[in-house]
Amino acid sequence: AQKVTQAQTEISVVEKEDVTLDCVYETRDTTYYLFWYKQPPSGELVFLIRRNSFDEQNEISGRYSWNFQKSTSSFNFTITASQVVDSAVYFCALKAGGYQKVTFGTGTKLQVIP
Amino acid sequence: SAVISQKPSRDICQRGTSLTIQCQVDSQVTMMFWYRQQPGQSLTLIATANQGSEATYESGFVIDKFPISRPNLTFSTLTVSNMSPEDSSIYLCSVGAAGWNTGELFFGEGSRLTVL
């Protein structure tokens, strides 16, 4: 079975602060993919990143960075120098092995206060 | 990437009625998925709709309640039948990216249903 846990329900930060969103996953498959999606207030889900289980390199894209650690089954997402436009719900997701289903975490609502 | 359009974007419905949501994609895709997002909750997969075959439903979802059509590679519909207030949710259509095996999904804007 696949499971994704986002323990942080809501986070509030002041603009320009750094913030890390946690994601812990469970799967018995050795081949899997991890994702982060952003859902702004408008409602549409926006794909941010995909990581496969064989690539543990951390990735940086502008103010966004991702830390994938298989040893702790975690795929954390850090926003540096947060901005008001980062306010959204962020979902971590998992697709394992040959399963067609993508399993989503419960989401973390991030509020960036000006 | 794929551009996905959903109709209606929102609707208010009466208990006991049915509503059909349309999903149009700007390119041909093999796999389409319908998700439900209840207020403040995560996304739950309702069913997978492949063209030319019956939709595959997840546990807890049945065809009588959520019939799905997939007449071609760019279009699908989801009907929410005999609605009750518990069906108030955002319903999202999504498609797999090219090379679906990697699991990347593109989503429509969602259809926000409120059942009174």
PDB file of N, CA, C and O in Angstrom, chain B residues 10-84:
ATOM      1  N   ARG B  10     -18.389  25.748 -11.592  1.00  0.00           N
ATOM      2  CA  ARG B  10     -19.075  25.632 -10.308  1.00  0.00           C
ATOM      3  C   ARG B  10     -20.577  25.543 -10.541  1.00  0.00           C
ATOM      4  O   ARG B  10     -21.078  25.988 -11.570  1.00  0.00           O
ATOM      5  N   ASP B  11     -21.241  24.923  -9.593  1.00  0.00           N
ATOM      6  CA  ASP B  11     -22.692  24.816  -9.702  1.00  0.00           C
ATOM      7  C   ASP B  11     -23.281  24.565  -8.321  1.00  0.00           C
ATOM      8  O   ASP B  11     -22.611  24.011  -7.444  1.00  0.00           O
ATOM      9  N   ILE B  12     -24.491  25.001  -8.176  1.00  0.00           N
ATOM     10  CA  ILE B  12     -25.253  24.730  -6.963  1.00  0.00           C
ATOM     11  C   ILE B  12     -26.415  23.831  -7.369  1.00  0.00           C
ATOM     12  O   ILE B  12     -27.180  24.172  -8.276  1.00  0.00           O
ATOM     13  N   CYS B  13     -26.516  22.708  -6.706  1.00  0.00           N
ATOM     14  CA  CYS B  13     -27.486  21.693  -7.131  1.00  0.00           C
ATOM     15  C   CYS B  13     -28.416  21.333  -5.984  1.00  0.00           C
ATOM     16  O   CYS B  13     -28.073  21.479  -4.810  1.00  0.00           O
ATOM     17  N   GLN B  14     -29.547  20.837  -6.353  1.00  0.00           N
ATOM     18  CA  GLN B  14     -30.520  20.390  -5.362  1.00  0.00           C
ATOM     19  C   GLN B  14     -30.328  18.915  -5.059  1.00  0.00           C
ATOM     20  O   GLN B  14     -29.939  18.117  -5.927  1.00  0.00           O
ATOM     21  N   ARG B  15     -30.592  18.572  -3.846  1.00  0.00           N
ATOM     22  CA  ARG B  15     -30.530  17.167  -3.421  1.00  0.00           C
ATOM     23  C   ARG B  15     -31.376  16.295  -4.337  1.00  0.00           C
ATOM     24  O   ARG B  15     -32.488  16.682  -4.719  1.00  0.00           O
ATOM     25  N   GLY B  16     -30.838  15.140  -4.707  1.00  0.00           N
ATOM     26  CA  GLY B  16     -31.577  14.190  -5.525  1.00  0.00           C
ATOM     27  C   GLY B  16     -31.393  14.359  -7.021  1.00  0.00           C
ATOM     28  O   GLY B  16     -31.786  13.479  -7.795  1.00  0.00           O
ATOM     29  N   THR B  17     -30.787  15.446  -7.438  1.00  0.00           N
ATOM     30  CA  THR B  17     -30.570  15.652  -8.865  1.00  0.00           C
ATOM     31  C   THR B  17     -29.202  15.087  -9.269  1.00  0.00           C
ATOM     32  O   THR B  17     -28.411  14.647  -8.425  1.00  0.00           O
ATOM     33  N   SER B  18     -28.943  15.103 -10.552  1.00  0.00           N
ATOM     34  CA  SER B  18     -27.670  14.612 -11.089  1.00  0.00           C
ATOM     35  C   SER B  18     -27.018  15.717 -11.910  1.00  0.00           C
ATOM     36  O   SER B  18     -27.709  16.552 -12.502  1.00  0.00           O
ATOM     37  N   LEU B  19     -25.725  15.697 -11.961  1.00  0.00           N
ATOM     38  CA  LEU B  19     -24.980  16.699 -12.719  1.00  0.00           C
ATOM     39  C   LEU B  19     -23.853  16.022 -13.477  1.00  0.00           C
ATOM     40  O   LEU B  19     -23.155  15.173 -12.920  1.00  0.00           O
ATOM     41  N   THR B  20     -23.671  16.413 -14.721  1.00  0.00           N
ATOM     42  CA  THR B  20     -22.585  15.866 -15.530  1.00  0.00           C
ATOM     43  C   THR B  20     -21.504  16.911 -15.721  1.00  0.00           C
ATOM     44  O   THR B  20     -21.780  18.043 -16.132  1.00  0.00           O
ATOM     45  N   ILE B  21     -20.285  16.527 -15.425  1.00  0.00           N
ATOM     46  CA  ILE B  21     -19.113  17.396 -15.571  1.00  0.00           C
ATOM     47  C   ILE B  21     -18.354  16.966 -16.816  1.00  0.00           C
ATOM     48  O   ILE B  21     -18.113  15.768 -17.020  1.00  0.00           O
ATOM     49  N   GLN B  22     -17.983  17.938 -17.616  1.00  0.00           N
ATOM     50  CA  GLN B  22     -17.259  17.638 -18.845  1.00  0.00           C
ATOM     51  C   GLN B  22     -15.794  18.005 -18.705  1.00  0.00           C
ATOM     52  O   GLN B  22     -15.453  18.995 -18.055  1.00  0.00           O
ATOM     53  N   CYS B  23     -14.961  17.213 -19.336  1.00  0.00           N
ATOM     54  CA  CYS B  23     -13.519  17.448 -19.335  1.00  0.00           C
ATOM     55  C   CYS B  23     -12.999  17.341 -20.758  1.00  0.00           C
ATOM     56  O   CYS B  23     -13.138  16.289 -21.392  1.00  0.00           O
ATOM     57  N   GLN B  24     -12.421  18.427 -21.233  1.00  0.00           N
ATOM     58  CA  GLN B  24     -11.891  18.487 -22.597  1.00  0.00           C
ATOM     59  C   GLN B  24     -10.394  18.743 -22.540  1.00  0.00           C
ATOM     60  O   GLN B  24      -9.939  19.664 -21.853  1.00  0.00           O
ATOM     61  N   VAL B  25      -9.625  17.939 -23.262  1.00  0.00           N
ATOM     62  CA  VAL B  25      -8.170  18.079 -23.286  1.00  0.00           C
ATOM     63  C   VAL B  25      -7.739  18.531 -24.666  1.00  0.00           C
ATOM     64  O   VAL B  25      -8.343  18.123 -25.671  1.00  0.00           O
ATOM     65  N   ASP B  26      -6.692  19.335 -24.717  1.00  0.00           N
ATOM     66  CA  ASP B  26      -6.273  19.899 -25.998  1.00  0.00           C
ATOM     67  C   ASP B  26      -5.378  18.965 -26.806  1.00  0.00           C
ATOM     68  O   ASP B  26      -4.891  19.326 -27.869  1.00  0.00           O
ATOM     69  N   SER B  27      -5.166  17.761 -26.310  1.00  0.00           N
ATOM     70  CA  SER B  27      -4.370  16.778 -27.033  1.00  0.00           C
ATOM     71  C   SER B  27      -4.898  15.387 -26.698  1.00  0.00           C
ATOM     72  O   SER B  27      -5.628  15.209 -25.727  1.00  0.00           O
ATOM     73  N   GLN B  28      -4.521  14.442 -27.518  1.00  0.00           N
ATOM     74  CA  GLN B  28      -4.997  13.076 -27.274  1.00  0.00           C
ATOM     75  C   GLN B  28      -4.218  12.455 -26.123  1.00  0.00           C
ATOM     76  O   GLN B  28      -2.987  12.496 -26.104  1.00  0.00           O
ATOM     77  N   VAL B  29      -4.933  11.894 -25.202  1.00  0.00           N
ATOM     78  CA  VAL B  29      -4.308  11.275 -24.036  1.00  0.00           C
ATOM     79  C   VAL B  29      -4.930   9.913 -23.807  1.00  0.00           C
ATOM     80  O   VAL B  29      -6.122   9.713 -24.025  1.00  0.00           O
ATOM     81  N   THR B  30      -4.128   9.000 -23.355  1.00  0.00           N
ATOM     82  CA  THR B  30      -4.625   7.648 -23.112  1.00  0.00           C
ATOM     83  C   THR B  30      -5.377   7.579 -21.795  1.00  0.00           C
ATOM     84  O   THR B  30      -6.484   7.070 -21.711  1.00  0.00           O
ATOM     85  N   MET B  31      -4.754   8.113 -20.761  1.00  0.00           N
ATOM     86  CA  MET B  31      -5.309   7.922 -19.435  1.00  0.00           C
ATOM     87  C   MET B  31      -5.868   9.230 -18.884  1.00  0.00           C
ATOM     88  O   MET B  31      -5.217  10.265 -18.901  1.00  0.00           O
ATOM     89  N   MET B  32      -7.081   9.150 -18.415  1.00  0.00           N
ATOM     90  CA  MET B  32      -7.715  10.287 -17.746  1.00  0.00           C
ATOM     91  C   MET B  32      -8.195   9.824 -16.386  1.00  0.00           C
ATOM     92  O   MET B  32      -8.590   8.658 -16.210  1.00  0.00           O
ATOM     93  N   PHE B  33      -8.147  10.723 -15.455  1.00  0.00           N
ATOM     94  CA  PHE B  33      -8.493  10.393 -14.080  1.00  0.00           C
ATOM     95  C   PHE B  33      -9.476  11.414 -13.531  1.00  0.00           C
ATOM     96  O   PHE B  33      -9.389  12.599 -13.836  1.00  0.00           O
ATOM     97  N   TRP B  34     -10.365  10.922 -12.686  1.00  0.00           N
ATOM     98  CA  TRP B  34     -11.285  11.821 -11.995  1.00  0.00           C
ATOM     99  C   TRP B  34     -11.010  11.742 -10.500  1.00  0.00           C
ATOM    100  O   TRP B  34     -11.001  10.650  -9.919  1.00  0.00           O
ATOM    101  N   TYR B  35     -10.784  12.930  -9.906  1.00  0.00           N
ATOM    102  CA  TYR B  35     -10.508  13.021  -8.483  1.00  0.00           C
ATOM    103  C   TYR B  35     -11.613  13.829  -7.805  1.00  0.00           C
ATOM    104  O   TYR B  35     -12.249  14.701  -8.407  1.00  0.00           O
ATOM    105  N   ARG B  36     -11.784  13.581  -6.539  1.00  0.00           N
ATOM    106  CA  ARG B  36     -12.676  14.385  -5.711  1.00  0.00           C
ATOM    107  C   ARG B  36     -11.873  15.008  -4.591  1.00  0.00           C
ATOM    108  O   ARG B  36     -11.020  14.355  -3.981  1.00  0.00           O
ATOM    109  N   GLN B  37     -12.142  16.259  -4.332  1.00  0.00           N
ATOM    110  CA  GLN B  37     -11.504  16.959  -3.218  1.00  0.00           C
ATOM    111  C   GLN B  37     -12.591  17.570  -2.361  1.00  0.00           C
ATOM    112  O   GLN B  37     -13.172  18.610  -2.698  1.00  0.00           O
ATOM    113  N   GLN B  38     -12.892  16.941  -1.254  1.00  0.00           N
ATOM    114  CA  GLN B  38     -13.892  17.464  -0.335  1.00  0.00           C
ATOM    115  C   GLN B  38     -13.303  18.659   0.392  1.00  0.00           C
ATOM    116  O   GLN B  38     -12.078  18.807   0.492  1.00  0.00           O
ATOM    117  N   PRO B  39     -14.168  19.526   0.902  1.00  0.00           N
ATOM    118  CA  PRO B  39     -13.703  20.785   1.509  1.00  0.00           C
ATOM    119  C   PRO B  39     -12.576  20.574   2.514  1.00  0.00           C
ATOM    120  O   PRO B  39     -12.719  19.794   3.460  1.00  0.00           O
ATOM    121  N   GLY B  40     -11.465  21.232   2.274  1.00  0.00           N
ATOM    122  CA  GLY B  40     -10.333  21.161   3.182  1.00  0.00           C
ATOM    123  C   GLY B  40      -9.618  19.828   3.207  1.00  0.00           C
ATOM    124  O   GLY B  40      -8.781  19.593   4.084  1.00  0.00           O
ATOM    125  N   GLN B  41      -9.911  18.981   2.258  1.00  0.00           N
ATOM    126  CA  GLN B  41      -9.330  17.638   2.262  1.00  0.00           C
ATOM    127  C   GLN B  41      -8.363  17.451   1.095  1.00  0.00           C
ATOM    128  O   GLN B  41      -8.193  18.329   0.257  1.00  0.00           O
ATOM    129  N   SER B  42      -7.769  16.275   1.080  1.00  0.00           N
ATOM    130  CA  SER B  42      -6.854  15.938   0.001  1.00  0.00           C
ATOM    131  C   SER B  42      -7.627  15.430  -1.216  1.00  0.00           C
ATOM    132  O   SER B  42      -8.859  15.407  -1.224  1.00  0.00           O
ATOM    133  N   LEU B  43      -6.898  15.010  -2.215  1.00  0.00           N
ATOM    134  CA  LEU B  43      -7.507  14.484  -3.428  1.00  0.00           C
ATOM    135  C   LEU B  43      -7.685  12.981  -3.307  1.00  0.00           C
ATOM    136  O   LEU B  43      -6.758  12.275  -2.902  1.00  0.00           O
ATOM    137  N   THR B  44      -8.853  12.534  -3.685  1.00  0.00           N
ATOM    138  CA  THR B  44      -9.157  11.107  -3.674  1.00  0.00           C
ATOM    139  C   THR B  44      -9.523  10.675  -5.085  1.00  0.00           C
ATOM    140  O   THR B  44     -10.403  11.273  -5.705  1.00  0.00           O
ATOM    141  N   LEU B  45      -8.866   9.645  -5.563  1.00  0.00           N
ATOM    142  CA  LEU B  45      -9.146   9.158  -6.910  1.00  0.00           C
ATOM    143  C   LEU B  45     -10.491   8.449  -6.939  1.00  0.00           C
ATOM    144  O   LEU B  45     -10.737   7.537  -6.138  1.00  0.00           O
ATOM    145  N   ILE B  46     -11.347   8.890  -7.855  1.00  0.00           N
ATOM    146  CA  ILE B  46     -12.640   8.238  -8.038  1.00  0.00           C
ATOM    147  C   ILE B  46     -12.490   7.061  -8.998  1.00  0.00           C
ATOM    148  O   ILE B  46     -12.887   5.945  -8.696  1.00  0.00           O
ATOM    149  N   ALA B  47     -11.921   7.357 -10.173  1.00  0.00           N
ATOM    150  CA  ALA B  47     -11.823   6.315 -11.194  1.00  0.00           C
ATOM    151  C   ALA B  47     -10.817   6.718 -12.254  1.00  0.00           C
ATOM    152  O   ALA B  47     -10.477   7.887 -12.412  1.00  0.00           O
ATOM    153  N   THR B  48     -10.360   5.712 -12.963  1.00  0.00           N
ATOM    154  CA  THR B  48      -9.488   5.887 -14.120  1.00  0.00           C
ATOM    155  C   THR B  48     -10.301   5.595 -15.365  1.00  0.00           C
ATOM    156  O   THR B  48     -10.969   4.551 -15.443  1.00  0.00           O
ATOM    157  N   ALA B  49     -10.242   6.497 -16.318  1.00  0.00           N
ATOM    158  CA  ALA B  49     -11.050   6.354 -17.533  1.00  0.00           C
ATOM    159  C   ALA B  49     -10.133   6.254 -18.739  1.00  0.00           C
ATOM    160  O   ALA B  49      -9.470   7.217 -19.114  1.00  0.00           O
ATOM    161  N   ASN B  50     -10.080   5.073 -19.323  1.00  0.00           N
ATOM    162  CA  ASN B  50      -9.310   4.868 -20.538  1.00  0.00           C
ATOM    163  C   ASN B  50     -10.254   4.741 -21.714  1.00  0.00           C
ATOM    164  O   ASN B  50     -11.316   4.108 -21.608  1.00  0.00           O
ATOM    165  N   GLN B  51      -9.864   5.321 -22.821  1.00  0.00           N
ATOM    166  CA  GLN B  51     -10.714   5.295 -23.997  1.00  0.00           C
ATOM    167  C   GLN B  51     -10.896   3.869 -24.492  1.00  0.00           C
ATOM    168  O   GLN B  51      -9.929   3.126 -24.588  1.00  0.00           O
ATOM    169  N   GLY B  52     -12.134   3.513 -24.769  1.00  0.00           N
ATOM    170  CA  GLY B  52     -12.426   2.202 -25.317  1.00  0.00           C
ATOM    171  C   GLY B  52     -12.623   1.107 -24.300  1.00  0.00           C
ATOM    172  O   GLY B  52     -12.798  -0.054 -24.667  1.00  0.00           O
ATOM    173  N   SER B  53     -12.591   1.459 -23.039  1.00  0.00           N
ATOM    174  CA  SER B  53     -12.828   0.439 -22.016  1.00  0.00           C
ATOM    175  C   SER B  53     -13.644   1.034 -20.879  1.00  0.00           C
ATOM    176  O   SER B  53     -13.788   2.256 -20.778  1.00  0.00           O
ATOM    177  N   GLU B  54     -14.157   0.175 -20.053  1.00  0.00           N
ATOM    178  CA  GLU B  54     -14.923   0.633 -18.898  1.00  0.00           C
ATOM    179  C   GLU B  54     -13.999   1.319 -17.905  1.00  0.00           C
ATOM    180  O   GLU B  54     -12.838   0.941 -17.745  1.00  0.00           O
ATOM    181  N   ALA B  55     -14.535   2.300 -17.233  1.00  0.00           N
ATOM    182  CA  ALA B  55     -13.745   2.982 -16.212  1.00  0.00           C
ATOM    183  C   ALA B  55     -13.467   2.034 -15.053  1.00  0.00           C
ATOM    184  O   ALA B  55     -14.255   1.141 -14.753  1.00  0.00           O
ATOM    185  N   THR B  56     -12.332   2.239 -14.434  1.00  0.00           N
ATOM    186  CA  THR B  56     -11.940   1.445 -13.266  1.00  0.00           C
ATOM    187  C   THR B  56     -12.133   2.295 -12.024  1.00  0.00           C
ATOM    188  O   THR B  56     -11.489   3.336 -11.881  1.00  0.00           O
ATOM    189  N   TYR B  57     -12.993   1.826 -11.112  1.00  0.00           N
ATOM    190  CA  TYR B  57     -13.356   2.604  -9.935  1.00  0.00           C
ATOM    191  C   TYR B  57     -12.533   2.181  -8.718  1.00  0.00           C
ATOM    192  O   TYR B  57     -12.227   1.000  -8.535  1.00  0.00           O
ATOM    193  N   GLU B  58     -12.229   3.175  -7.901  1.00  0.00           N
ATOM    194  CA  GLU B  58     -11.524   2.921  -6.649  1.00  0.00           C
ATOM    195  C   GLU B  58     -12.515   2.451  -5.598  1.00  0.00           C
ATOM    196  O   GLU B  58     -13.736   2.634  -5.715  1.00  0.00           O
ATOM    197  N   SER B  59     -11.951   1.876  -4.562  1.00  0.00           N
ATOM    198  CA  SER B  59     -12.771   1.393  -3.461  1.00  0.00           C
ATOM    199  C   SER B  59     -13.588   2.548  -2.882  1.00  0.00           C
ATOM    200  O   SER B  59     -13.055   3.629  -2.627  1.00  0.00           O
ATOM    201  N   GLY B  60     -14.862   2.306  -2.705  1.00  0.00           N
ATOM    202  CA  GLY B  60     -15.732   3.331  -2.153  1.00  0.00           C
ATOM    203  C   GLY B  60     -16.495   4.122  -3.192  1.00  0.00           C
ATOM    204  O   GLY B  60     -17.359   4.934  -2.842  1.00  0.00           O
ATOM    205  N   PHE B  61     -16.186   3.888  -4.455  1.00  0.00           N
ATOM    206  CA  PHE B  61     -16.871   4.581  -5.545  1.00  0.00           C
ATOM    207  C   PHE B  61     -17.471   3.554  -6.496  1.00  0.00           C
ATOM    208  O   PHE B  61     -16.822   2.563  -6.829  1.00  0.00           O
ATOM    209  N   VAL B  62     -18.703   3.778  -6.912  1.00  0.00           N
ATOM    210  CA  VAL B  62     -19.399   2.821  -7.774  1.00  0.00           C
ATOM    211  C   VAL B  62     -19.944   3.515  -9.010  1.00  0.00           C
ATOM    212  O   VAL B  62     -20.249   4.709  -9.003  1.00  0.00           O
ATOM    213  N   ILE B  63     -20.094   2.707 -10.040  1.00  0.00           N
ATOM    214  CA  ILE B  63     -20.506   3.231 -11.336  1.00  0.00           C
ATOM    215  C   ILE B  63     -21.904   3.833 -11.288  1.00  0.00           C
ATOM    216  O   ILE B  63     -22.180   4.817 -11.976  1.00  0.00           O
ATOM    217  N   ASP B  64     -22.788   3.269 -10.487  1.00  0.00           N
ATOM    218  CA  ASP B  64     -24.149   3.795 -10.430  1.00  0.00           C
ATOM    219  C   ASP B  64     -24.184   5.213  -9.892  1.00  0.00           C
ATOM    220  O   ASP B  64     -25.026   6.015 -10.268  1.00  0.00           O
ATOM    221  N   LYS B  65     -23.278   5.527  -9.008  1.00  0.00           N
ATOM    222  CA  LYS B  65     -23.217   6.846  -8.401  1.00  0.00           C
ATOM    223  C   LYS B  65     -22.393   7.820  -9.252  1.00  0.00           C
ATOM    224  O   LYS B  65     -22.715   8.994  -9.346  1.00  0.00           O
ATOM    225  N   PHE B  66     -21.332   7.312  -9.856  1.00  0.00           N
ATOM    226  CA  PHE B  66     -20.417   8.156 -10.621  1.00  0.00           C
ATOM    227  C   PHE B  66     -20.174   7.580 -12.024  1.00  0.00           C
ATOM    228  O   PHE B  66     -19.048   7.198 -12.360  1.00  0.00           O
ATOM    229  N   PRO B  67     -21.178   7.515 -12.857  1.00  0.00           N
ATOM    230  CA  PRO B  67     -20.942   6.996 -14.206  1.00  0.00           C
ATOM    231  C   PRO B  67     -20.005   7.898 -14.990  1.00  0.00           C
ATOM    232  O   PRO B  67     -20.069   9.126 -14.900  1.00  0.00           O
ATOM    233  N   ILE B  68     -19.140   7.272 -15.758  1.00  0.00           N
ATOM    234  CA  ILE B  68     -18.114   7.984 -16.523  1.00  0.00           C
ATOM    235  C   ILE B  68     -18.209   7.567 -17.974  1.00  0.00           C
ATOM    236  O   ILE B  68     -18.406   6.401 -18.289  1.00  0.00           O
ATOM    237  N   SER B  69     -18.035   8.532 -18.845  1.00  0.00           N
ATOM    238  CA  SER B  69     -17.932   8.216 -20.261  1.00  0.00           C
ATOM    239  C   SER B  69     -16.573   8.665 -20.769  1.00  0.00           C
ATOM    240  O   SER B  69     -15.974   9.614 -20.254  1.00  0.00           O
ATOM    241  N   ARG B  70     -16.075   7.955 -21.780  1.00  0.00           N
ATOM    242  CA  ARG B  70     -14.794   8.321 -22.390  1.00  0.00           C
ATOM    243  C   ARG B  70     -14.914   7.988 -23.875  1.00  0.00           C
ATOM    244  O   ARG B  70     -14.360   7.011 -24.348  1.00  0.00           O
ATOM    245  N   PRO B  71     -15.624   8.825 -24.606  1.00  0.00           N
ATOM    246  CA  PRO B  71     -15.921   8.493 -26.001  1.00  0.00           C
ATOM    247  C   PRO B  71     -14.736   8.599 -26.947  1.00  0.00           C
ATOM    248  O   PRO B  71     -14.743   7.972 -28.006  1.00  0.00           O
ATOM    249  N   ASN B  72     -13.745   9.419 -26.597  1.00  0.00           N
ATOM    250  CA  ASN B  72     -12.569   9.561 -27.464  1.00  0.00           C
ATOM    251  C   ASN B  72     -11.357   9.956 -26.619  1.00  0.00           C
ATOM    252  O   ASN B  72     -11.440  10.017 -25.376  1.00  0.00           O
ATOM    253  N   LEU B  73     -10.258  10.233 -27.291  1.00  0.00           N
ATOM    254  CA  LEU B  73      -8.996  10.455 -26.577  1.00  0.00           C
ATOM    255  C   LEU B  73      -8.839  11.867 -26.025  1.00  0.00           C
ATOM    256  O   LEU B  73      -7.821  12.185 -25.424  1.00  0.00           O
ATOM    257  N   THR B  74      -9.835  12.733 -26.258  1.00  0.00           N
ATOM    258  CA  THR B  74      -9.703  14.100 -25.763  1.00  0.00           C
ATOM    259  C   THR B  74     -10.844  14.517 -24.839  1.00  0.00           C
ATOM    260  O   THR B  74     -10.884  15.666 -24.394  1.00  0.00           O
ATOM    261  N   PHE B  75     -11.748  13.627 -24.530  1.00  0.00           N
ATOM    262  CA  PHE B  75     -12.957  14.042 -23.818  1.00  0.00           C
ATOM    263  C   PHE B  75     -13.428  12.967 -22.849  1.00  0.00           C
ATOM    264  O   PHE B  75     -13.317  11.765 -23.113  1.00  0.00           O
ATOM    265  N   SER B  76     -13.969  13.430 -21.712  1.00  0.00           N
ATOM    266  CA  SER B  76     -14.565  12.519 -20.746  1.00  0.00           C
ATOM    267  C   SER B  76     -15.637  13.266 -19.966  1.00  0.00           C
ATOM    268  O   SER B  76     -15.610  14.503 -19.876  1.00  0.00           O
ATOM    269  N   THR B  77     -16.583  12.534 -19.444  1.00  0.00           N
ATOM    270  CA  THR B  77     -17.576  13.125 -18.553  1.00  0.00           C
ATOM    271  C   THR B  77     -17.685  12.287 -17.288  1.00  0.00           C
ATOM    272  O   THR B  77     -17.494  11.069 -17.307  1.00  0.00           O
ATOM    273  N   LEU B  78     -17.980  12.974 -16.202  1.00  0.00           N
ATOM    274  CA  LEU B  78     -18.276  12.342 -14.915  1.00  0.00           C
ATOM    275  C   LEU B  78     -19.644  12.843 -14.484  1.00  0.00           C
ATOM    276  O   LEU B  78     -19.877  14.057 -14.456  1.00  0.00           O
ATOM    277  N   THR B  79     -20.533  11.926 -14.171  1.00  0.00           N
ATOM    278  CA  THR B  79     -21.844  12.299 -13.660  1.00  0.00           C
ATOM    279  C   THR B  79     -21.903  11.986 -12.171  1.00  0.00           C
ATOM    280  O   THR B  79     -21.498  10.899 -11.751  1.00  0.00           O
ATOM    281  N   VAL B  80     -22.364  12.933 -11.405  1.00  0.00           N
ATOM    282  CA  VAL B  80     -22.619  12.703  -9.987  1.00  0.00           C
ATOM    283  C   VAL B  80     -24.134  12.526  -9.858  1.00  0.00           C
ATOM    284  O   VAL B  80     -24.892  13.476 -10.109  1.00  0.00           O
ATOM    285  N   SER B  81     -24.549  11.315  -9.519  1.00  0.00           N
ATOM    286  CA  SER B  81     -25.970  10.961  -9.563  1.00  0.00           C
ATOM    287  C   SER B  81     -26.619  11.079  -8.198  1.00  0.00           C
ATOM    288  O   SER B  81     -25.984  10.874  -7.158  1.00  0.00           O
ATOM    289  N   ASN B  82     -27.897  11.412  -8.208  1.00  0.00           N
ATOM    290  CA  ASN B  82     -28.694  11.433  -6.978  1.00  0.00           C
ATOM    291  C   ASN B  82     -27.926  12.111  -5.853  1.00  0.00           C
ATOM    292  O   ASN B  82     -27.632  11.512  -4.815  1.00  0.00           O
ATOM    293  N   MET B  83     -27.584  13.352  -6.087  1.00  0.00           N
ATOM    294  CA  MET B  83     -26.665  14.051  -5.190  1.00  0.00           C
ATOM    295  C   MET B  83     -27.239  14.306  -3.809  1.00  0.00           C
ATOM    296  O   MET B  83     -28.450  14.519  -3.628  1.00  0.00           O
ATOM    297  N   SER B  84     -26.351  14.291  -2.852  1.00  0.00           N
ATOM    298  CA  SER B  84     -26.670  14.651  -1.477  1.00  0.00           C
ATOM    299  C   SER B  84     -25.642  15.697  -1.026  1.00  0.00           C
ATOM    300  O   SER B  84     -24.618  15.876  -1.687  1.00  0.00           O
TER     301      SER B  84
END
